XYZ file of C-alpha atoms in Angstrom:
670
model
C 32.120 -75.016 90.207
C 28.770 -76.818 89.837
C 25.801 -74.497 89.469
C 23.981 -76.061 92.411
C 26.870 -75.856 94.871
C 28.010 -72.930 97.009
C 31.063 -72.477 99.250
C 30.333 -71.102 102.735
C 33.030 -70.076 105.266
C 32.454 -71.597 108.703
C 34.548 -70.982 111.832
C 34.073 -71.439 115.545
C 36.267 -71.127 118.633
C 38.608 -74.071 119.295
C 38.040 -75.641 115.908
C 39.970 -75.678 112.663
C 39.187 -73.442 109.734
C 36.503 -75.183 107.700
C 35.018 -74.559 104.287
C 31.687 -76.160 103.525
C 30.257 -77.251 100.176
C 26.483 -76.859 100.330
C 23.816 -77.564 97.754
C 21.908 -74.358 97.109
C 18.869 -76.316 96.023
C 18.060 -78.036 99.332
C 20.730 -76.824 101.754
C 22.318 -80.297 102.137
C 25.929 -80.227 103.328
C 27.905 -82.171 100.728
C 31.499 -81.919 101.956
C 34.020 -80.003 104.007
C 37.732 -79.253 103.799
C 40.019 -79.238 106.852
C 42.916 -76.951 105.985
C 45.197 -78.497 108.636
C 44.698 -82.209 108.172
C 43.662 -82.749 104.586
C 40.414 -83.254 102.745
C 37.093 -84.405 104.112
C 34.053 -85.261 102.072
C 30.739 -86.878 102.937
C 28.252 -88.904 100.970
C 25.065 -90.808 101.556
C 25.636 -94.552 101.273
C 23.006 -97.071 102.362
C 21.356 -94.265 104.359
C 24.526 -93.859 106.469
C 26.594 -90.706 106.375
C 30.190 -91.597 105.400
C 33.051 -89.133 105.640
C 36.538 -89.461 104.189
C 39.682 -87.764 105.416
C 42.616 -87.853 102.981
C 46.160 -87.148 104.162
C 48.598 -86.300 101.386
C 51.500 -85.151 103.626
C 53.174 -86.898 106.538
C 50.956 -86.225 109.565
C 50.595 -87.117 113.258
C 46.861 -86.891 113.942
C 47.342 -86.913 117.695
C 44.244 -87.969 119.685
C 41.730 -87.434 116.907
C 38.576 -89.469 117.588
C 37.405 -91.049 114.322
C 34.466 -92.735 116.026
C 32.657 -89.495 116.974
C 33.459 -87.038 114.188
C 30.935 -86.182 111.507
C 27.928 -86.851 113.757
C 28.914 -90.453 114.450
C 29.397 -91.278 110.778
C 31.567 -94.036 109.380
C 34.968 -92.556 108.604
C 37.304 -93.548 105.763
C 40.897 -92.502 106.517
C 43.271 -92.445 103.530
C 47.066 -92.054 103.502
C 47.913 -91.080 99.928
C 51.670 -91.155 99.458
C 52.063 -90.050 103.078
C 52.925 -91.603 106.445
C 50.070 -91.005 108.904
C 50.649 -91.629 112.629
C 47.397 -92.802 114.237
C 49.078 -94.500 117.198
C 47.297 -92.167 119.684
C 44.080 -91.685 117.737
C 40.744 -93.249 118.612
C 39.317 -95.554 115.978
C 37.293 -98.737 115.678
C 38.138 -101.149 112.858
C 34.527 -102.314 112.768
C 33.233 -98.888 111.726
C 36.380 -97.147 110.389
C 37.991 -97.986 107.065
C 41.604 -97.326 106.100
C 43.350 -97.023 102.723
C 47.107 -96.799 102.217
C 47.455 -95.624 98.612
C 50.375 -94.711 96.326
C 52.894 -95.993 98.849
C 51.215 -94.368 101.845
C 51.133 -96.088 105.253
C 49.800 -95.864 108.808
C 51.760 -95.956 112.070
C 49.691 -97.795 114.665
C 52.252 -98.185 117.433
C 51.536 -101.322 119.453
C 48.128 -101.721 117.826
C 47.604 -104.159 114.921
C 48.018 -102.834 111.392
C 44.881 -101.297 109.965
C 45.665 -102.203 106.304
C 47.386 -105.231 104.731
C 51.176 -104.932 104.929
C 52.163 -105.935 101.375
C 55.829 -106.827 101.013
C 57.371 -107.537 97.590
C 60.756 -109.248 97.302
C 62.744 -110.469 94.294
C 61.889 -108.371 91.271
C 60.641 -105.920 90.169
C 62.980 -103.411 91.694
C 64.586 -100.191 90.525
C 66.766 -102.030 88.025
C 66.828 -103.552 84.565
C 65.291 -107.022 84.279
C 66.353 -109.267 81.405
C 65.149 -112.657 82.605
C 61.653 -112.422 84.075
C 61.214 -114.142 87.410
C 57.881 -113.620 89.125
C 58.128 -111.511 92.283
C 57.581 -113.074 95.698
C 54.770 -111.174 97.418
C 53.498 -111.413 100.975
C 49.928 -110.177 100.687
C 49.546 -110.240 104.499
C 45.855 -110.044 105.486
C 44.635 -109.365 101.943
C 41.558 -111.305 100.939
C 41.440 -109.758 97.456
C 44.679 -109.249 95.488
C 45.363 -107.534 92.167
C 48.101 -105.904 90.102
C 48.269 -103.324 87.343
C 50.767 -101.766 84.945
C 48.695 -98.599 84.381
C 47.884 -97.353 87.894
C 44.747 -99.514 88.092
C 43.086 -98.219 84.957
C 43.277 -101.938 84.185
C 43.068 -104.289 87.166
C 44.334 -107.881 86.957
C 42.978 -110.019 89.773
C 45.316 -112.733 91.102
C 45.190 -115.478 93.712
C 46.637 -114.213 97.001
C 47.766 -117.762 97.801
C 50.048 -117.771 94.738
C 52.234 -115.066 96.348
C 52.787 -113.316 93.000
C 53.511 -116.396 90.869
C 50.515 -115.537 88.665
C 51.711 -112.013 87.869
C 52.546 -111.840 84.162
C 55.523 -110.018 82.741
C 55.068 -107.076 80.345
C 54.640 -108.045 76.723
C 57.040 -105.424 75.383
C 60.314 -103.895 76.494
C 60.293 -100.619 78.388
C 60.075 -98.980 81.802
C 57.180 -100.118 83.958
C 55.661 -99.562 87.363
C 54.117 -102.674 88.882
C 51.206 -101.615 91.088
C 49.969 -104.023 93.785
C 46.637 -103.855 95.592
C 45.419 -105.833 98.598
C 42.040 -105.491 100.324
C 41.203 -107.316 103.562
C 37.828 -108.747 104.601
C 36.835 -105.445 106.235
C 37.506 -103.408 103.096
C 40.784 -101.894 104.291
C 43.094 -101.397 101.337
C 46.802 -101.067 100.526
C 48.347 -100.044 97.221
C 52.083 -100.117 96.613
C 54.319 -100.069 93.554
C 57.768 -100.923 92.191
C 59.549 -99.286 89.244
C 61.762 -101.284 86.868
C 62.880 -101.604 83.248
C 62.115 -104.776 81.292
C 64.529 -105.749 78.495
C 63.402 -108.576 76.198
C 65.960 -107.920 73.448
C 68.895 -109.880 74.866
C 69.508 -113.644 74.921
C 68.481 -115.403 78.128
C 68.799 -118.826 79.709
C 65.846 -121.151 79.934
C 64.910 -124.180 81.989
C 62.170 -125.126 79.484
C 59.269 -127.096 81.047
C 56.916 -124.300 82.239
C 59.421 -121.684 81.063
C 58.041 -121.111 77.550
C 60.137 -119.922 74.621
C 57.619 -117.213 73.842
C 59.458 -113.962 73.121
C 60.165 -113.408 69.437
C 62.291 -110.366 70.295
C 64.946 -112.588 71.912
C 67.806 -113.343 69.495
C 68.082 -116.757 71.128
C 67.579 -118.781 74.291
C 70.231 -121.072 75.770
C 70.350 -123.890 78.298
C 72.317 -123.468 81.528
C 72.152 -127.165 82.323
C 70.315 -130.382 81.552
C 66.552 -129.910 81.692
C 63.691 -132.316 82.312
C 60.427 -131.594 80.545
C 59.378 -130.295 77.159
C 60.791 -127.154 75.562
C 57.747 -125.437 74.050
C 58.079 -122.543 71.604
C 55.098 -120.313 70.856
C 57.028 -118.009 68.503
C 59.833 -118.523 65.984
C 62.732 -119.420 68.237
C 66.456 -120.200 68.330
C 67.662 -122.467 71.142
C 71.299 -123.254 71.901
C 72.466 -126.062 74.150
C 75.060 -123.818 75.770
C 75.667 -120.172 76.583
C 78.640 -120.476 74.218
C 76.781 -120.322 70.913
C 79.859 -121.541 69.024
C 80.116 -124.718 71.111
C 79.551 -128.019 69.329
C 78.352 -129.820 72.440
C 75.759 -128.726 74.947
C 73.207 -129.831 77.492
C 70.411 -132.383 77.187
C 66.660 -131.859 76.957
C 65.053 -134.869 78.608
C 61.794 -134.384 76.776
C 60.410 -133.044 73.509
C 60.965 -129.776 71.670
C 57.693 -128.450 70.283
C 57.143 -125.587 67.834
C 53.610 -126.389 66.728
C 50.990 -123.650 66.728
C 47.551 -123.158 65.250
C 47.948 -122.453 61.556
C 51.451 -122.783 60.094
C 54.172 -124.457 62.103
C 56.873 -122.230 63.562
C 60.562 -121.872 62.728
C 62.765 -123.703 65.222
C 66.557 -123.328 65.145
C 68.565 -125.751 67.286
C 72.282 -126.128 67.913
C 74.447 -128.258 70.190
C 71.640 -130.079 72.025
C 70.848 -133.701 72.812
C 67.079 -134.329 72.705
C 65.755 -137.570 74.158
C 62.275 -137.079 72.699
C 60.743 -135.744 69.482
C 61.176 -132.395 67.711
C 57.973 -131.167 66.061
C 56.890 -128.107 64.056
C 53.642 -129.298 62.500
C 50.986 -127.203 60.841
C 47.656 -127.410 62.660
C 44.210 -126.395 61.496
C 43.435 -124.451 58.359
C 44.384 -121.070 56.947
C 41.419 -120.248 54.725
C 40.728 -123.399 52.760
C 44.244 -124.797 53.153
C 45.757 -126.724 56.029
C 48.532 -125.022 57.956
C 51.967 -125.528 56.388
C 54.587 -127.431 58.315
C 57.204 -125.263 59.994
C 60.958 -125.062 59.511
C 63.429 -126.981 61.682
C 67.090 -126.020 61.293
C 69.555 -127.999 63.396
C 73.300 -128.427 63.717
C 75.354 -130.474 66.188
C 72.299 -132.161 67.675
C 71.392 -135.679 68.655
C 67.671 -136.297 68.447
C 64.925 -138.826 67.983
C 62.155 -138.241 65.457
C 61.964 -134.824 63.794
C 58.610 -133.877 62.252
C 57.343 -130.893 60.226
C 54.124 -132.144 58.649
C 51.492 -130.038 56.915
C 48.129 -129.817 58.646
C 44.995 -131.615 57.439
C 42.082 -129.681 55.946
C 38.529 -130.169 54.799
C 39.699 -128.965 51.369
C 43.447 -128.732 50.553
C 46.030 -130.263 52.878
C 48.880 -128.113 54.167
C 52.340 -128.179 52.604
C 55.000 -130.261 54.280
C 57.598 -128.213 56.139
C 61.360 -127.795 55.820
C 63.935 -129.806 57.786
C 67.607 -128.856 57.487
C 70.093 -130.988 59.422
C 73.886 -130.611 59.579
C 76.566 -132.495 61.543
C 73.960 -134.371 63.571
C 72.651 -137.825 64.455
C 68.886 -138.312 64.280
C 66.014 -140.726 64.109
C 63.258 -140.547 61.503
C 62.809 -137.272 59.612
C 59.269 -136.548 58.401
C 57.934 -133.598 56.347
C 54.762 -134.960 54.753
C 51.990 -132.924 53.194
C 48.690 -132.830 55.047
C 45.648 -134.804 53.984
C 42.792 -132.889 52.374
C 39.302 -133.826 51.283
C 39.884 -132.616 47.720
C 43.674 -132.291 47.479
C 46.575 -133.523 49.529
C 49.312 -131.089 50.443
C 52.684 -131.360 48.714
C 55.539 -133.044 50.528
C 58.161 -130.872 52.173
C 61.894 -130.280 51.788
C 64.509 -132.210 53.750
C 68.211 -131.372 53.456
C 71.010 -133.325 55.166
C 74.745 -132.743 55.298
C 77.430 -134.476 57.365
C 74.692 -136.285 59.292
C 73.825 -139.875 60.058
C 70.981 -142.037 61.222
C 70.723 -143.940 64.479
C 70.177 -147.245 62.678
C 69.639 -148.610 59.186
C 65.859 -148.664 59.731
C 65.791 -144.869 60.117
C 63.698 -143.261 57.383
C 63.502 -139.852 55.736
C 60.024 -139.090 54.390
C 58.622 -136.169 52.377
C 55.469 -137.711 50.939
C 52.505 -135.844 49.517
C 49.275 -135.869 51.519
C 46.292 -137.983 50.545
C 42.959 -136.868 49.115
C 40.505 -138.316 51.615
C 37.077 -137.752 50.018
C 37.136 -136.963 46.316
C 40.282 -135.544 44.798
C 43.975 -135.942 44.077
C 46.987 -136.596 46.226
C 49.741 -134.046 46.704
C 53.162 -134.108 45.044
C 56.113 -135.778 46.664
C 58.702 -133.470 48.192
C 62.475 -133.195 47.949
C 65.138 -135.016 49.949
C 68.824 -134.190 49.528
C 71.578 -135.942 51.471
C 75.187 -134.798 51.110
C 77.963 -136.688 52.910
C 75.215 -138.297 54.990
C 73.963 -141.814 55.647
C 70.180 -142.336 55.638
C 69.293 -145.558 53.861
C 65.510 -145.164 53.518
C 64.307 -142.073 51.654
C 60.804 -141.680 50.216
C 59.153 -138.721 48.465
C 56.037 -140.363 47.081
C 52.874 -138.632 45.870
C 49.765 -138.833 48.000
C 46.898 -141.177 47.236
C 43.990 -140.159 45.006
C 40.364 -140.674 45.985
C 38.585 -141.199 42.680
C 36.080 -143.982 43.337
C 32.775 -142.791 41.869
C 29.611 -143.641 43.744
C 31.304 -144.455 47.039
C 28.934 -142.178 48.855
C 31.385 -139.263 48.757
C 32.812 -138.918 45.254
C 29.825 -138.192 43.026
C 31.823 -137.140 39.962
C 35.381 -137.595 38.668
C 37.670 -135.188 40.517
C 39.435 -132.426 38.609
C 43.168 -131.872 38.406
C 45.885 -134.445 38.050
C 47.435 -136.962 40.363
C 50.438 -135.893 42.395
C 53.910 -136.447 40.990
C 56.812 -138.233 42.607
C 59.335 -136.116 44.431
C 63.124 -136.127 44.295
C 65.701 -137.937 46.422
C 69.384 -137.217 45.830
C 72.454 -138.467 47.678
C 75.943 -137.098 47.057
C 79.285 -137.262 48.820
C 79.693 -141.014 49.115
C 78.016 -141.608 52.496
C 78.588 -140.078 55.898
C 81.532 -137.743 56.358
C 81.840 -135.695 59.510
C 81.952 -131.908 59.443
C 85.556 -130.692 58.865
C 85.450 -128.697 62.107
C 84.293 -131.650 64.200
C 86.796 -133.484 66.438
C 88.155 -136.582 64.711
C 87.233 -135.391 61.257
C 88.645 -137.525 58.431
C 88.815 -136.002 54.973
C 86.732 -137.796 52.314
C 88.463 -139.783 49.618
C 86.231 -138.703 46.747
C 87.066 -134.992 46.430
C 83.586 -134.065 47.672
C 83.410 -130.497 48.873
C 82.625 -130.784 52.598
C 83.589 -127.338 53.808
C 82.108 -126.491 57.179
C 78.913 -124.543 56.691
C 76.433 -123.566 59.363
C 72.861 -124.514 58.619
C 70.631 -121.474 58.340
C 67.363 -122.667 56.881
C 66.033 -122.082 53.442
C 63.132 -121.770 51.091
C 60.088 -122.631 53.125
C 56.373 -122.991 52.726
C 56.163 -121.878 56.312
C 58.473 -119.549 58.212
C 62.008 -118.641 57.289
C 65.687 -118.445 58.194
C 67.598 -119.027 61.395
C 67.960 -115.454 62.602
C 64.738 -113.865 61.460
C 61.215 -114.518 60.291
C 60.582 -114.748 56.564
C 57.033 -114.563 55.208
C 55.397 -117.707 53.827
C 56.312 -118.189 50.181
C 54.869 -120.578 47.627
C 57.657 -122.422 45.836
C 56.826 -123.586 42.351
C 58.437 -126.300 40.307
C 61.152 -124.647 38.159
C 59.797 -123.584 34.763
C 62.323 -122.956 32.000
C 62.504 -119.414 30.671
C 62.315 -119.342 26.895
C 65.578 -117.861 25.534
C 64.998 -115.515 22.639
C 68.417 -116.488 21.270
C 69.093 -120.016 20.001
C 71.443 -122.137 22.096
C 73.425 -125.303 21.300
C 71.663 -128.666 21.683
C 68.028 -127.878 22.526
C 67.365 -131.587 23.129
C 69.661 -131.756 26.140
C 67.640 -132.714 29.211
C 67.498 -129.947 31.793
C 68.911 -130.844 35.187
C 68.449 -128.979 38.459
C 71.199 -129.206 41.027
C 69.826 -129.690 44.526
C 72.365 -129.046 47.258
C 71.703 -128.456 50.981
C 70.894 -124.947 52.146
C 73.902 -123.997 54.231
C 75.841 -120.857 55.176
C 78.115 -119.647 57.925
C 76.826 -116.561 59.686
C 79.216 -116.452 62.620
C 81.637 -113.537 62.556
C 83.435 -114.319 59.299
C 83.758 -111.519 56.696
C 81.108 -111.311 54.008
C 82.096 -113.847 51.394
C 81.668 -111.901 48.152
C 83.586 -109.872 45.576
C 85.553 -106.733 46.585
C 83.153 -104.417 44.778
C 80.043 -105.820 46.468
C 81.870 -105.935 49.812
C 82.820 -102.255 49.418
C 79.190 -101.347 48.749
C 77.996 -103.316 51.787
C 80.632 -101.619 53.943
C 79.024 -98.253 53.181
C 75.888 -99.728 54.766
C 77.816 -100.973 57.863
C 77.610 -104.580 56.710
C 81.027 -106.212 56.975
C 80.486 -109.713 58.420
C 78.231 -112.655 57.638
C 76.407 -111.917 60.888
C 75.594 -108.400 59.629
C 73.728 -109.926 56.712
C 70.904 -110.645 59.134
C 69.743 -107.058 58.630
C 69.003 -107.797 54.982
C 66.365 -110.341 55.973
C 64.185 -107.546 57.302
C 65.262 -104.699 55.041
C 66.841 -105.544 51.660
C 69.210 -102.958 50.181
C 67.849 -101.173 47.154
C 70.409 -100.934 44.339
C 69.802 -97.378 43.178
C 73.106 -97.206 41.310
C 74.960 -99.996 39.499
C 77.396 -102.005 41.605
C 80.019 -104.101 39.866
C 79.265 -107.840 39.831
C 75.538 -107.337 40.527
C 72.667 -107.832 38.093
C 70.689 -105.120 36.367
C 67.265 -105.950 34.981
C 65.106 -104.022 32.557
C 61.666 -105.286 31.660
C 59.016 -104.411 29.095
C 55.596 -105.976 29.563
C 54.145 -107.774 26.558
C 50.574 -106.921 25.462
C 48.025 -108.163 28.001
C 44.309 -108.489 27.239
C 42.043 -106.594 29.627
C 38.393 -107.074 28.768
C 38.196 -106.540 25.002
C 41.312 -104.392 24.765
C 45.068 -104.865 24.986
C 47.296 -102.748 27.203
C 51.057 -102.450 27.560
C 53.312 -101.128 30.285
C 56.848 -101.051 31.633
C 58.196 -102.481 34.895
C 60.810 -100.455 36.739
C 62.526 -103.744 37.660
C 64.246 -102.348 40.752
C 66.675 -104.877 42.219
C 67.633 -105.417 45.864
C 70.498 -107.054 47.698
C 69.053 -109.490 50.202
C 69.714 -112.775 51.956
C 68.234 -115.620 49.958
C 66.123 -118.292 51.534
C 69.216 -120.471 51.292
C 70.911 -118.164 53.768
C 73.339 -116.604 51.254
C 73.807 -113.109 49.870
C 71.692 -112.716 46.770
C 69.746 -110.294 44.606
C 66.037 -110.091 43.933
C 63.646 -108.441 41.517
C 59.863 -108.486 41.127
C 58.369 -108.415 37.651
C 55.352 -109.594 35.660
C 54.622 -112.829 33.882
C 55.098 -113.081 30.098
C 57.630 -110.264 30.318
C 60.792 -109.806 28.278
C 63.725 -109.288 30.641
C 67.079 -107.862 29.619
C 69.547 -109.085 32.235
C 73.171 -108.024 32.519
C 75.987 -108.299 35.049
C 77.563 -104.921 35.835
C 81.135 -104.795 34.551
C 80.925 -108.105 32.658
C 81.422 -108.241 28.890
C 81.224 -111.981 28.602
C 80.209 -115.006 30.567
C 77.079 -117.112 30.915
C 73.745 -117.148 32.690
C 72.323 -120.490 33.810
C 68.619 -121.156 34.170
C 67.526 -124.591 35.383
C 70.545 -126.254 33.847
C 70.405 -124.346 30.557
C 73.497 -122.183 29.999
C 72.947 -119.006 27.992
C 75.944 -116.953 26.810
C 76.018 -113.244 27.608
C 76.081 -111.114 24.454
C 77.916 -107.872 25.246
C 77.200 -108.627 28.875
C 73.422 -109.104 28.455
C 70.875 -111.806 27.729
C 67.151 -111.638 26.937
C 64.656 -113.967 28.595
C 60.886 -114.237 28.737
C 59.340 -114.881 32.129
C 56.951 -117.830 32.430
C 53.203 -117.346 32.566
C 52.930 -119.195 35.886
C 53.382 -116.940 38.943
C 56.051 -118.040 41.375
C 59.626 -117.537 42.535
C 62.457 -118.425 40.130
C 66.250 -118.162 40.255
C 69.138 -117.847 37.860
C 72.928 -117.726 38.280
C 75.830 -116.385 36.264
C 79.499 -117.231 35.890
C 80.118 -113.465 36.042
C 78.493 -112.891 39.450
C 78.597 -114.664 42.830
C 74.940 -113.772 43.421
C 71.797 -115.719 42.735
C 69.147 -113.542 41.095
C 65.678 -114.338 42.425
C 62.846 -113.407 40.081
C 59.429 -113.142 41.721
C 56.277 -113.126 39.615
C 53.328 -112.192 41.846
C 50.009 -113.834 41.357
C 47.689 -111.454 39.438
C 44.828 -109.996 41.431
C 42.398 -110.901 38.668
C 43.346 -114.576 38.935
C 42.352 -115.634 42.453
C 42.241 -119.382 41.837
C 44.822 -121.459 43.691
C 47.717 -122.817 41.635
C 49.082 -126.282 42.357
C 52.493 -126.018 43.981
C 55.443 -128.351 44.078
C 58.146 -127.542 46.624
C 61.776 -127.947 45.659
C 65.239 -126.787 46.731
C 67.044 -124.025 44.920
C 70.478 -124.410 43.406
C 73.565 -123.837 45.546
C 75.889 -121.233 44.068
C 79.505 -122.377 44.058
C 81.999 -119.720 45.017
C 84.052 -118.263 42.196
C 86.491 -116.429 44.411
């Protein structure tokens, strides 16, 4: 079809029917086609005429002499998806080159193979692969080895001596063809392929060590036996000590469990494992001007040494300490300190304990604020809550200030205020085992110790046990200002801090009949089904009995030299709270008057940070605080916690100091 090329018929007695491609500009013969055997083309390479014959159908070439054809040129012979019998042909491997492509091959009879004989065992095969195991490949005489998932549009070179151990699995689920290529020292080439389906959406066993926990699409990994070496997670991960995820005992990891990555620490969920080493989910490095936040470690039925979720250090503001939630376990030291920062230490983290105990009386639980290391203020102390647990040493101290003027670093008094002390609370009268544990003895002090599975909670880093929640800044509770006057206004506000626990395994959704009926229309009937709400909350388009409705009118806000007003739609959603329980959420503006009611309720109360406000005709008016953040309220008329989120205004980019704390546990009313 090129303008400078013409096709010329050419025949002669005793030969095949040929068609020539000739350049009309200088008469040079460019290529020829043999109708019987396949395609032939010629080119000028290093001043030597090279011809290629391509066989695309199974062929016996008979006594063809590849050393004399094409005026003594160097022949390339290709078998493309075809079996070519050259057992009686004449060829010389020093001047002829062979390619077996797309599964093609050559029959050489008693003569040596002319291309590498690549043999692939194990997987991939024409099947579905759930647990990736690298294929075992015999590259034969290949001196150069490669693989591809896109028919060699992208070529991945590997070490032939590794026999396929360096072939990486696909990064996503789907059907794949693994293409293999081997080229020997003479340039002879073989390409072969295997078709398979990769499924990374089911739980799989792990041996840890070099077997990384690196697929976020897996619902969980589990141990098939005791392992030696570290278990390293590179994504938010759940790891069970047994294939029976309900088991309370499992196998041992003779090593560490690590969920530390650059930036914020990861979420690590553990159950029924004995760990001889340390569990870590530290923040590392900086995100912008702030150190990476510590991760979240949720654990139940484990025995472990030190457990750490520290915030990362930074040249400016240290990272927030992480979240550690422990239930029905025995551990060593628990540490969730804020990271050190040159100008501000990070706030201490959140540690919650229930039905758990320490190895020895010297075991400590620490959620201290990070230090200011150059010229600034220390971070706030965190929160430690122990229910029916025995940990004698608990500290949530603020970080140290660096305020010495003229020390070579601090040229002027630092701004801001020193960090505040955190909170340590112990309830339940010491250690009491989980009611579902063997040998459980009921407590003598009427403490509620119902079995609850730990699921993670409000976190500066990542989120709950079954899914990934976005980072969320948790502010110290700020009292809403009731428009109505209530009782004794001098009563000191208290904030109940109870461990973040919930049972997700197969039990029916624990809520009122009306809410349960609504959830059923969305195919949510069990606690396990609530997982879907982590990723996609349910919008409450119509009122549902026992849920909250919120209307909001924005107060005048100054913009430049003028004042503007507006109205929030105040759409509410059913979701799973960061305490792992069914809740409701709404996003509104700061300094906004909210009218809150409980559908179907004519009376009752709403509680905000310890202040109880009576419902008047089923409603109450509140004004949101000026400080952006996430706030909660509860009601005696609803089993749900209402989470009120006040986003940070775009026009106010400065960083607000944050103090992490636990949210109230809602006691069941049914």
